[in-house]
Amino acid sequence: VELPGFAVWVFVCLYASVVCYPNGKVREACTSMVPCHGGSPQLSPEHTITVNGTEFKPGDNIEVHLSGPDFEGFFVQARDAERLESPAVGSFVLADRRRSQLLTCGRAKNSAVSHTSKVKKKDIKFYWVAPGDAPKHVQFLATVVKKYRIFWVKIPGPIVSQPDVLSPTPPVYATSEAMSTSHPVSHISKPFSASSCGIMKFCIRNPTNCDPGSASCFFLSFQQEESSVFIEMSGPSEGYLAFAFSHDQWMGGDDAYLCVNEDHRVRVSTACLKERSHPLLDSENALEDVAWRLADGVLQCSFRRSIRLPAYKGRFNLDTSYYIFLADGEASEGGLIYKHHRQPLVTDGLYNVTALPQDIGGSRAPRLIKAHGALMFVAWITTVSIGVIVARFFKPVWSHSFLLGKELWFQVHRMLMLTTVMLTSISFVLPFVYRGGWSQQAGFHPYLGCAVMALTIFQALMAGFRPSRHAPRRQLFNWFHWSTGTTARILAVVTMFLGMDLPALDLPDPWDTYAMIGFVAWHVGTDVLLEIHSYCLVRKAEVIEDDRVQILQSLTSAEAEGRLFKQIVLTIYVCGNIVFLVAFLIAINLV
């Protein structure tokens, strides 16, 4: 059946007027920079674009900053300042992958930046990389969406200019004081060997004891040769590999070494890490005998450096013990590196690579963070879940059994809930101990975690003032007790979903999410099964006469008949929870 032409036209117009892009995929707006929200753009901009320089050369990267009152979406391009209707110029590099993403407009790859979600933001930062054929003057333009119908189009930003130069300047691939001095480079003919690890070489391998010739092995080795150390590094990466010596388990003030894939050639550099920023390349390269290889998705590089380099600022002496970091990530076509997607591999202790050869591994998840995750998992997947089911369905089953002068169901419920409070309190402190304060990199997870902790403490305090069974306020207490506990459980599950995606735990994605979904289904399924069973027992209850006491007695008797069934279900449920717990502990390498 064909729609009349007018109806098709109306449908297209309506569709175009309501389509929005909460995920930032706005390629349709590459030319006009106008969001398809309908309505007219605002006239007086509230947001500004700033840059950290007014001049550039081909290959330079300029920091671009968009800021202003809360906004949901944005779209930024750089264009020829003398022809603003022309296509986008240059490419961008992200500084915050959670809130921004790269888009390709026309044939220019990564030539625009946009938002990733509608989460409100006050500022966003990224880098513009000047191309070799850039016009003399380039202007930044931004479209900003405050709300669906409130937006500004092509907000003019600063103009950066390219001074007249006689010859092209080599590109700067990271924040650098000057380009690294080049040394003769050779090619590696085959994968590295681990046969001398622990004998002649100090080796770090991940996974433990993996073969550096495999496509999944991260390998780093150090072999002392008189007054120098020969270093080999390889791993599955088409962007970059890097390692660093550090005095602690935190990034910052470290001696780093990078092997970066630049258009199918590998650049080997030394750098300093200043906290969580782009590495600062050294003005001179202290490395010798540099070699590299790219094959089958594996990047290899090797080089030699002296044990002591007093003439080079920032280079550590290799006859001292350090923590060793090993990281990998993506790099742009021009060699500018992105932040690593996952937690770097970090050795468990301080090591001297020129001392006795060893063959060790490392961890991408710090022990305190592992303990945090494990304790929260035990508390909110095991003890709380079992405690709720016991209180909800086992009152009539265990009503005539007593422990320490109280009904058995109540004592079991109370013991499990106090265990939850204790585990949650201990676990809550661990990330603050590890981070040394609040983490700005964990999204909503710490905020929701604080809410769960507050509700847990409130629930425990409220339970301590529980009125007697027949007190007038008992019904109000029951309602608050249930609603607070349910809210805490829901928030805890949401918080765990968010926490499992954080790089510090290094869980296998997407199986971690599937496992959590499986647990939620397991718990809800058990709850529904017991509810149906209770309902069926109530339906079977035979009420002899319309007397409230007799009805209650009949219900209690009917519930008691299902004791065996409920105990079997509870046993299976507890065993299932233990399986989920063990699987989680295995995933974070605690078992």
mmCIF file with all atom_site columns, C-alpha atoms in Angstrom, residues 34-187:
data_model
loop_
_atom_site.group_PDB
_atom_site.id
_atom_site.type_symbol
_atom_site.label_atom_id
_atom_site.label_alt_id
_atom_site.label_comp_id
_atom_site.label_asym_id
_atom_site.label_entity_id
_atom_site.label_seq_id
_atom_site.pdbx_PDB_ins_code
_atom_site.Cartn_x
_atom_site.Cartn_y
_atom_site.Cartn_z
_atom_site.occupancy
_atom_site.B_iso_or_equiv
_atom_site.pdbx_formal_charge
_atom_site.auth_seq_id
_atom_site.auth_comp_id
_atom_site.auth_asym_id
_atom_site.auth_atom_id
_atom_site.pdbx_PDB_model_num
ATOM 1   C CA . VAL A 1 34  ? 22.034 23.109 13.139 1.00 0.00 ? 34  VAL A CA 1
ATOM 2   C CA . PRO A 1 35  ? 20.411 20.452 15.385 1.00 0.00 ? 35  PRO A CA 1
ATOM 3   C CA . CYS A 1 36  ? 17.159 18.975 14.047 1.00 0.00 ? 36  CYS A CA 1
ATOM 4   C CA . HIS A 1 37  ? 15.177 20.082 17.068 1.00 0.00 ? 37  HIS A CA 1
ATOM 5   C CA . GLY A 1 38  ? 12.815 22.474 15.346 1.00 0.00 ? 38  GLY A CA 1
ATOM 6   C CA . GLY A 1 39  ? 12.461 26.091 16.354 1.00 0.00 ? 39  GLY A CA 1
ATOM 7   C CA . SER A 1 40  ? 14.974 28.879 15.939 1.00 0.00 ? 40  SER A CA 1
ATOM 8   C CA . PRO A 1 41  ? 18.406 29.218 17.556 1.00 0.00 ? 41  PRO A CA 1
ATOM 9   C CA . GLN A 1 42  ? 19.026 31.739 20.331 1.00 0.00 ? 42  GLN A CA 1
ATOM 10  C CA . LEU A 1 43  ? 20.782 34.984 19.387 1.00 0.00 ? 43  LEU A CA 1
ATOM 11  C CA . SER A 1 44  ? 22.992 35.883 22.372 1.00 0.00 ? 44  SER A CA 1
ATOM 12  C CA . PRO A 1 45  ? 25.473 33.131 23.204 1.00 0.00 ? 45  PRO A CA 1
ATOM 13  C CA . GLU A 1 46  ? 26.015 32.167 26.832 1.00 0.00 ? 46  GLU A CA 1
ATOM 14  C CA . HIS A 1 47  ? 28.963 29.869 26.173 1.00 0.00 ? 47  HIS A CA 1
ATOM 15  C CA . THR A 1 48  ? 32.525 30.642 25.114 1.00 0.00 ? 48  THR A CA 1
ATOM 16  C CA . ILE A 1 49  ? 35.360 28.881 23.341 1.00 0.00 ? 49  ILE A CA 1
ATOM 17  C CA . THR A 1 50  ? 38.924 29.462 24.473 1.00 0.00 ? 50  THR A CA 1
ATOM 18  C CA . VAL A 1 51  ? 42.265 28.135 23.212 1.00 0.00 ? 51  VAL A CA 1
ATOM 19  C CA . ASN A 1 52  ? 45.755 28.008 24.684 1.00 0.00 ? 52  ASN A CA 1
ATOM 20  C CA . GLY A 1 53  ? 47.473 29.686 21.743 1.00 0.00 ? 53  GLY A CA 1
ATOM 21  C CA . THR A 1 54  ? 46.855 32.000 18.814 1.00 0.00 ? 54  THR A CA 1
ATOM 22  C CA . GLU A 1 55  ? 49.401 30.616 16.350 1.00 0.00 ? 55  GLU A CA 1
ATOM 23  C CA . PHE A 1 56  ? 50.014 27.145 14.997 1.00 0.00 ? 56  PHE A CA 1
ATOM 24  C CA . LYS A 1 57  ? 52.134 25.168 12.584 1.00 0.00 ? 57  LYS A CA 1
ATOM 25  C CA . PRO A 1 58  ? 51.177 21.954 10.778 1.00 0.00 ? 58  PRO A CA 1
ATOM 26  C CA . GLY A 1 59  ? 51.038 19.126 13.320 1.00 0.00 ? 59  GLY A CA 1
ATOM 27  C CA . ASP A 1 60  ? 50.635 21.373 16.372 1.00 0.00 ? 60  ASP A CA 1
ATOM 28  C CA . ASN A 1 61  ? 47.919 20.443 18.843 1.00 0.00 ? 61  ASN A CA 1
ATOM 29  C CA . ILE A 1 62  ? 45.916 23.314 20.360 1.00 0.00 ? 62  ILE A CA 1
ATOM 30  C CA . GLU A 1 63  ? 43.873 22.899 23.524 1.00 0.00 ? 63  GLU A CA 1
ATOM 31  C CA . VAL A 1 64  ? 40.249 23.945 22.981 1.00 0.00 ? 64  VAL A CA 1
ATOM 32  C CA . HIS A 1 65  ? 37.928 24.616 25.911 1.00 0.00 ? 65  HIS A CA 1
ATOM 33  C CA . LEU A 1 66  ? 34.125 25.062 25.682 1.00 0.00 ? 66  LEU A CA 1
ATOM 34  C CA . SER A 1 67  ? 32.485 26.384 28.857 1.00 0.00 ? 67  SER A CA 1
ATOM 35  C CA . GLY A 1 68  ? 29.394 28.141 30.156 1.00 0.00 ? 68  GLY A CA 1
ATOM 36  C CA . PRO A 1 69  ? 26.132 27.449 32.001 1.00 0.00 ? 69  PRO A CA 1
ATOM 37  C CA . ASP A 1 70  ? 24.854 23.849 32.100 1.00 0.00 ? 70  ASP A CA 1
ATOM 38  C CA . PHE A 1 71  ? 24.400 22.377 28.617 1.00 0.00 ? 71  PHE A CA 1
ATOM 39  C CA . GLU A 1 72  ? 23.343 18.945 27.354 1.00 0.00 ? 72  GLU A CA 1
ATOM 40  C CA . GLY A 1 73  ? 24.861 18.770 23.883 1.00 0.00 ? 73  GLY A CA 1
ATOM 41  C CA . PHE A 1 74  ? 27.534 20.401 21.754 1.00 0.00 ? 74  PHE A CA 1
ATOM 42  C CA . PHE A 1 75  ? 29.111 20.174 18.319 1.00 0.00 ? 75  PHE A CA 1
ATOM 43  C CA . VAL A 1 76  ? 32.485 21.792 17.560 1.00 0.00 ? 76  VAL A CA 1
ATOM 44  C CA . GLN A 1 77  ? 34.408 22.229 14.305 1.00 0.00 ? 77  GLN A CA 1
ATOM 45  C CA . ALA A 1 78  ? 37.360 24.249 13.051 1.00 0.00 ? 78  ALA A CA 1
ATOM 46  C CA . ARG A 1 79  ? 36.895 26.018 9.690  1.00 0.00 ? 79  ARG A CA 1
ATOM 47  C CA . ASP A 1 80  ? 38.713 28.378 7.390  1.00 0.00 ? 80  ASP A CA 1
ATOM 48  C CA . ALA A 1 81  ? 38.142 31.765 9.039  1.00 0.00 ? 81  ALA A CA 1
ATOM 49  C CA . GLU A 1 82  ? 37.859 33.447 5.634  1.00 0.00 ? 82  GLU A CA 1
ATOM 50  C CA . ARG A 1 83  ? 35.372 30.862 4.295  1.00 0.00 ? 83  ARG A CA 1
ATOM 51  C CA . LEU A 1 84  ? 33.198 29.756 7.210  1.00 0.00 ? 84  LEU A CA 1
ATOM 52  C CA . GLU A 1 85  ? 30.872 27.776 4.933  1.00 0.00 ? 85  GLU A CA 1
ATOM 53  C CA . SER A 1 86  ? 33.765 25.593 3.822  1.00 0.00 ? 86  SER A CA 1
ATOM 54  C CA . PRO A 1 87  ? 34.289 22.034 5.185  1.00 0.00 ? 87  PRO A CA 1
ATOM 55  C CA . ALA A 1 88  ? 35.890 21.343 8.553  1.00 0.00 ? 88  ALA A CA 1
ATOM 56  C CA . VAL A 1 89  ? 39.652 21.723 8.862  1.00 0.00 ? 89  VAL A CA 1
ATOM 57  C CA . GLY A 1 90  ? 42.049 19.480 10.797 1.00 0.00 ? 90  GLY A CA 1
ATOM 58  C CA . SER A 1 91  ? 41.213 16.785 13.324 1.00 0.00 ? 91  SER A CA 1
ATOM 59  C CA . PHE A 1 92  ? 40.484 16.562 17.042 1.00 0.00 ? 92  PHE A CA 1
ATOM 60  C CA . VAL A 1 93  ? 41.819 14.442 19.897 1.00 0.00 ? 93  VAL A CA 1
ATOM 61  C CA . LEU A 1 94  ? 39.725 13.793 22.992 1.00 0.00 ? 94  LEU A CA 1
ATOM 62  C CA . ALA A 1 95  ? 40.670 14.661 26.546 1.00 0.00 ? 95  ALA A CA 1
ATOM 63  C CA . ASP A 1 96  ? 37.537 13.100 28.090 1.00 0.00 ? 96  ASP A CA 1
ATOM 64  C CA . ARG A 1 97  ? 36.201 10.023 26.323 1.00 0.00 ? 97  ARG A CA 1
ATOM 65  C CA . ARG A 1 98  ? 33.275 9.647  28.720 1.00 0.00 ? 98  ARG A CA 1
ATOM 66  C CA . ARG A 1 99  ? 31.690 12.968 27.781 1.00 0.00 ? 99  ARG A CA 1
ATOM 67  C CA . SER A 1 100 ? 32.923 13.590 24.233 1.00 0.00 ? 100 SER A CA 1
ATOM 68  C CA . GLN A 1 101 ? 33.402 11.682 21.001 1.00 0.00 ? 101 GLN A CA 1
ATOM 69  C CA . LEU A 1 102 ? 34.951 12.213 17.575 1.00 0.00 ? 102 LEU A CA 1
ATOM 70  C CA . LEU A 1 103 ? 32.924 12.443 14.376 1.00 0.00 ? 103 LEU A CA 1
ATOM 71  C CA . THR A 1 104 ? 33.928 12.324 10.727 1.00 0.00 ? 104 THR A CA 1
ATOM 72  C CA . CYS A 1 105 ? 32.451 15.081 8.573  1.00 0.00 ? 105 CYS A CA 1
ATOM 73  C CA . GLY A 1 106 ? 32.798 14.448 4.867  1.00 0.00 ? 106 GLY A CA 1
ATOM 74  C CA . ARG A 1 107 ? 36.181 12.918 4.132  1.00 0.00 ? 107 ARG A CA 1
ATOM 75  C CA . ALA A 1 108 ? 37.936 14.569 7.073  1.00 0.00 ? 108 ALA A CA 1
ATOM 76  C CA . LYS A 1 109 ? 38.350 11.947 9.774  1.00 0.00 ? 109 LYS A CA 1
ATOM 77  C CA . ASN A 1 110 ? 37.818 13.089 13.386 1.00 0.00 ? 110 ASN A CA 1
ATOM 78  C CA . SER A 1 111 ? 37.059 16.590 12.141 1.00 0.00 ? 111 SER A CA 1
ATOM 79  C CA . ALA A 1 112 ? 34.336 17.331 14.709 1.00 0.00 ? 112 ALA A CA 1
ATOM 80  C CA . VAL A 1 113 ? 33.640 16.737 18.407 1.00 0.00 ? 113 VAL A CA 1
ATOM 81  C CA . SER A 1 114 ? 30.259 16.158 20.025 1.00 0.00 ? 114 SER A CA 1
ATOM 82  C CA . HIS A 1 115 ? 28.692 14.929 23.280 1.00 0.00 ? 115 HIS A CA 1
ATOM 83  C CA . THR A 1 116 ? 28.110 11.283 24.192 1.00 0.00 ? 116 THR A CA 1
ATOM 84  C CA . SER A 1 117 ? 24.965 11.750 26.305 1.00 0.00 ? 117 SER A CA 1
ATOM 85  C CA . LYS A 1 118 ? 22.501 14.321 27.606 1.00 0.00 ? 118 LYS A CA 1
ATOM 86  C CA . VAL A 1 119 ? 24.201 14.487 31.000 1.00 0.00 ? 119 VAL A CA 1
ATOM 87  C CA . LYS A 1 120 ? 24.565 18.147 31.890 1.00 0.00 ? 120 LYS A CA 1
ATOM 88  C CA . LYS A 1 121 ? 28.033 19.631 31.742 1.00 0.00 ? 121 LYS A CA 1
ATOM 89  C CA . LYS A 1 122 ? 29.574 23.051 32.358 1.00 0.00 ? 122 LYS A CA 1
ATOM 90  C CA . ASP A 1 123 ? 32.778 22.638 30.361 1.00 0.00 ? 123 ASP A CA 1
ATOM 91  C CA . ILE A 1 124 ? 34.539 20.246 28.031 1.00 0.00 ? 124 ILE A CA 1
ATOM 92  C CA . LYS A 1 125 ? 38.108 20.114 26.760 1.00 0.00 ? 125 LYS A CA 1
ATOM 93  C CA . PHE A 1 126 ? 39.716 18.574 23.671 1.00 0.00 ? 126 PHE A CA 1
ATOM 94  C CA . TYR A 1 127 ? 42.649 19.146 21.323 1.00 0.00 ? 127 TYR A CA 1
ATOM 95  C CA . TRP A 1 128 ? 42.725 20.324 17.711 1.00 0.00 ? 128 TRP A CA 1
ATOM 96  C CA . VAL A 1 129 ? 45.523 18.961 15.518 1.00 0.00 ? 129 VAL A CA 1
ATOM 97  C CA . ALA A 1 130 ? 46.538 21.275 12.671 1.00 0.00 ? 130 ALA A CA 1
ATOM 98  C CA . PRO A 1 131 ? 46.775 19.537 9.278  1.00 0.00 ? 131 PRO A CA 1
ATOM 99  C CA . GLY A 1 132 ? 49.602 20.013 6.813  1.00 0.00 ? 132 GLY A CA 1
ATOM 100 C CA . ASP A 1 133 ? 47.326 21.849 4.359  1.00 0.00 ? 133 ASP A CA 1
ATOM 101 C CA . ALA A 1 134 ? 45.678 24.161 6.899  1.00 0.00 ? 134 ALA A CA 1
ATOM 102 C CA . PRO A 1 135 ? 44.564 27.624 5.745  1.00 0.00 ? 135 PRO A CA 1
ATOM 103 C CA . LYS A 1 136 ? 46.324 30.686 7.136  1.00 0.00 ? 136 LYS A CA 1
ATOM 104 C CA . HIS A 1 137 ? 43.498 31.524 9.564  1.00 0.00 ? 137 HIS A CA 1
ATOM 105 C CA . VAL A 1 138 ? 41.285 28.962 11.319 1.00 0.00 ? 138 VAL A CA 1
ATOM 106 C CA . GLN A 1 139 ? 38.243 29.743 13.479 1.00 0.00 ? 139 GLN A CA 1
ATOM 107 C CA . PHE A 1 140 ? 36.511 27.429 15.936 1.00 0.00 ? 140 PHE A CA 1
ATOM 108 C CA . LEU A 1 141 ? 32.705 27.216 15.813 1.00 0.00 ? 141 LEU A CA 1
ATOM 109 C CA . ALA A 1 142 ? 30.387 25.589 18.336 1.00 0.00 ? 142 ALA A CA 1
ATOM 110 C CA . THR A 1 143 ? 26.737 24.619 18.449 1.00 0.00 ? 143 THR A CA 1
ATOM 111 C CA . VAL A 1 144 ? 25.504 24.262 22.051 1.00 0.00 ? 144 VAL A CA 1
ATOM 112 C CA . VAL A 1 145 ? 22.212 22.727 23.202 1.00 0.00 ? 145 VAL A CA 1
ATOM 113 C CA . LYS A 1 146 ? 21.040 23.858 26.635 1.00 0.00 ? 146 LYS A CA 1
ATOM 114 C CA . LYS A 1 147 ? 17.670 22.130 26.359 1.00 0.00 ? 147 LYS A CA 1
ATOM 115 C CA . TYR A 1 148 ? 15.784 20.555 23.489 1.00 0.00 ? 148 TYR A CA 1
ATOM 116 C CA . ARG A 1 149 ? 14.339 23.858 22.232 1.00 0.00 ? 149 ARG A CA 1
ATOM 117 C CA . ILE A 1 150 ? 17.081 26.148 23.560 1.00 0.00 ? 150 ILE A CA 1
ATOM 118 C CA . PHE A 1 151 ? 20.254 26.066 21.490 1.00 0.00 ? 151 PHE A CA 1
ATOM 119 C CA . TRP A 1 152 ? 22.828 28.300 19.798 1.00 0.00 ? 152 TRP A CA 1
ATOM 120 C CA . VAL A 1 153 ? 24.314 27.646 16.368 1.00 0.00 ? 153 VAL A CA 1
ATOM 121 C CA . LYS A 1 154 ? 27.866 28.433 15.186 1.00 0.00 ? 154 LYS A CA 1
ATOM 122 C CA . ILE A 1 155 ? 28.961 30.327 18.262 1.00 0.00 ? 155 ILE A CA 1
ATOM 123 C CA . PRO A 1 156 ? 32.135 32.079 17.016 1.00 0.00 ? 156 PRO A CA 1
ATOM 124 C CA . GLY A 1 157 ? 35.305 31.140 18.783 1.00 0.00 ? 157 GLY A CA 1
ATOM 125 C CA . PRO A 1 158 ? 38.849 32.476 18.625 1.00 0.00 ? 158 PRO A CA 1
ATOM 126 C CA . ILE A 1 159 ? 40.835 32.597 15.401 1.00 0.00 ? 159 ILE A CA 1
ATOM 127 C CA . VAL A 1 160 ? 44.241 30.936 15.298 1.00 0.00 ? 160 VAL A CA 1
ATOM 128 C CA . SER A 1 161 ? 46.706 31.812 12.566 1.00 0.00 ? 161 SER A CA 1
ATOM 129 C CA . GLN A 1 162 ? 49.559 30.102 10.795 1.00 0.00 ? 162 GLN A CA 1
ATOM 130 C CA . PRO A 1 163 ? 52.561 32.399 10.418 1.00 0.00 ? 163 PRO A CA 1
ATOM 131 C CA . ASP A 1 164 ? 54.460 32.367 7.146  1.00 0.00 ? 164 ASP A CA 1
ATOM 132 C CA . VAL A 1 165 ? 57.089 29.628 7.230  1.00 0.00 ? 165 VAL A CA 1
ATOM 133 C CA . LEU A 1 166 ? 59.707 28.673 4.683  1.00 0.00 ? 166 LEU A CA 1
ATOM 134 C CA . SER A 1 167 ? 59.390 24.936 5.245  1.00 0.00 ? 167 SER A CA 1
ATOM 135 C CA . PRO A 1 168 ? 56.991 22.635 7.032  1.00 0.00 ? 168 PRO A CA 1
ATOM 136 C CA . THR A 1 169 ? 57.673 21.981 10.686 1.00 0.00 ? 169 THR A CA 1
ATOM 137 C CA . PRO A 1 170 ? 57.641 18.376 11.915 1.00 0.00 ? 170 PRO A CA 1
ATOM 138 C CA . PRO A 1 171 ? 54.468 17.579 13.870 1.00 0.00 ? 171 PRO A CA 1
ATOM 139 C CA . VAL A 1 172 ? 54.420 17.504 17.662 1.00 0.00 ? 172 VAL A CA 1
ATOM 140 C CA . TYR A 1 173 ? 52.800 14.257 18.723 1.00 0.00 ? 173 TYR A CA 1
ATOM 141 C CA . ALA A 1 174 ? 52.346 14.915 22.415 1.00 0.00 ? 174 ALA A CA 1
ATOM 142 C CA . THR A 1 175 ? 52.696 17.810 24.802 1.00 0.00 ? 175 THR A CA 1
ATOM 143 C CA . SER A 1 176 ? 56.408 18.358 24.420 1.00 0.00 ? 176 SER A CA 1
ATOM 144 C CA . GLU A 1 177 ? 59.170 20.795 25.141 1.00 0.00 ? 177 GLU A CA 1
ATOM 145 C CA . ALA A 1 178 ? 60.942 19.836 21.942 1.00 0.00 ? 178 ALA A CA 1
ATOM 146 C CA . MET A 1 179 ? 61.117 16.941 19.562 1.00 0.00 ? 179 MET A CA 1
ATOM 147 C CA . SER A 1 180 ? 63.074 13.919 20.633 1.00 0.00 ? 180 SER A CA 1
ATOM 148 C CA . THR A 1 181 ? 66.485 13.523 19.074 1.00 0.00 ? 181 THR A CA 1
ATOM 149 C CA . SER A 1 182 ? 66.499 10.668 16.568 1.00 0.00 ? 182 SER A CA 1
ATOM 150 C CA . HIS A 1 183 ? 68.868 7.708  16.674 1.00 0.00 ? 183 HIS A CA 1
ATOM 151 C CA . PRO A 1 184 ? 69.425 5.027  14.028 1.00 0.00 ? 184 PRO A CA 1
ATOM 152 C CA . VAL A 1 185 ? 66.488 2.601  14.066 1.00 0.00 ? 185 VAL A CA 1
ATOM 153 C CA . SER A 1 186 ? 66.491 -1.040 12.981 1.00 0.00 ? 186 SER A CA 1
ATOM 154 C CA . HIS A 1 187 ? 63.774 -3.657 12.604 1.00 0.00 ? 187 HIS A CA 1
#
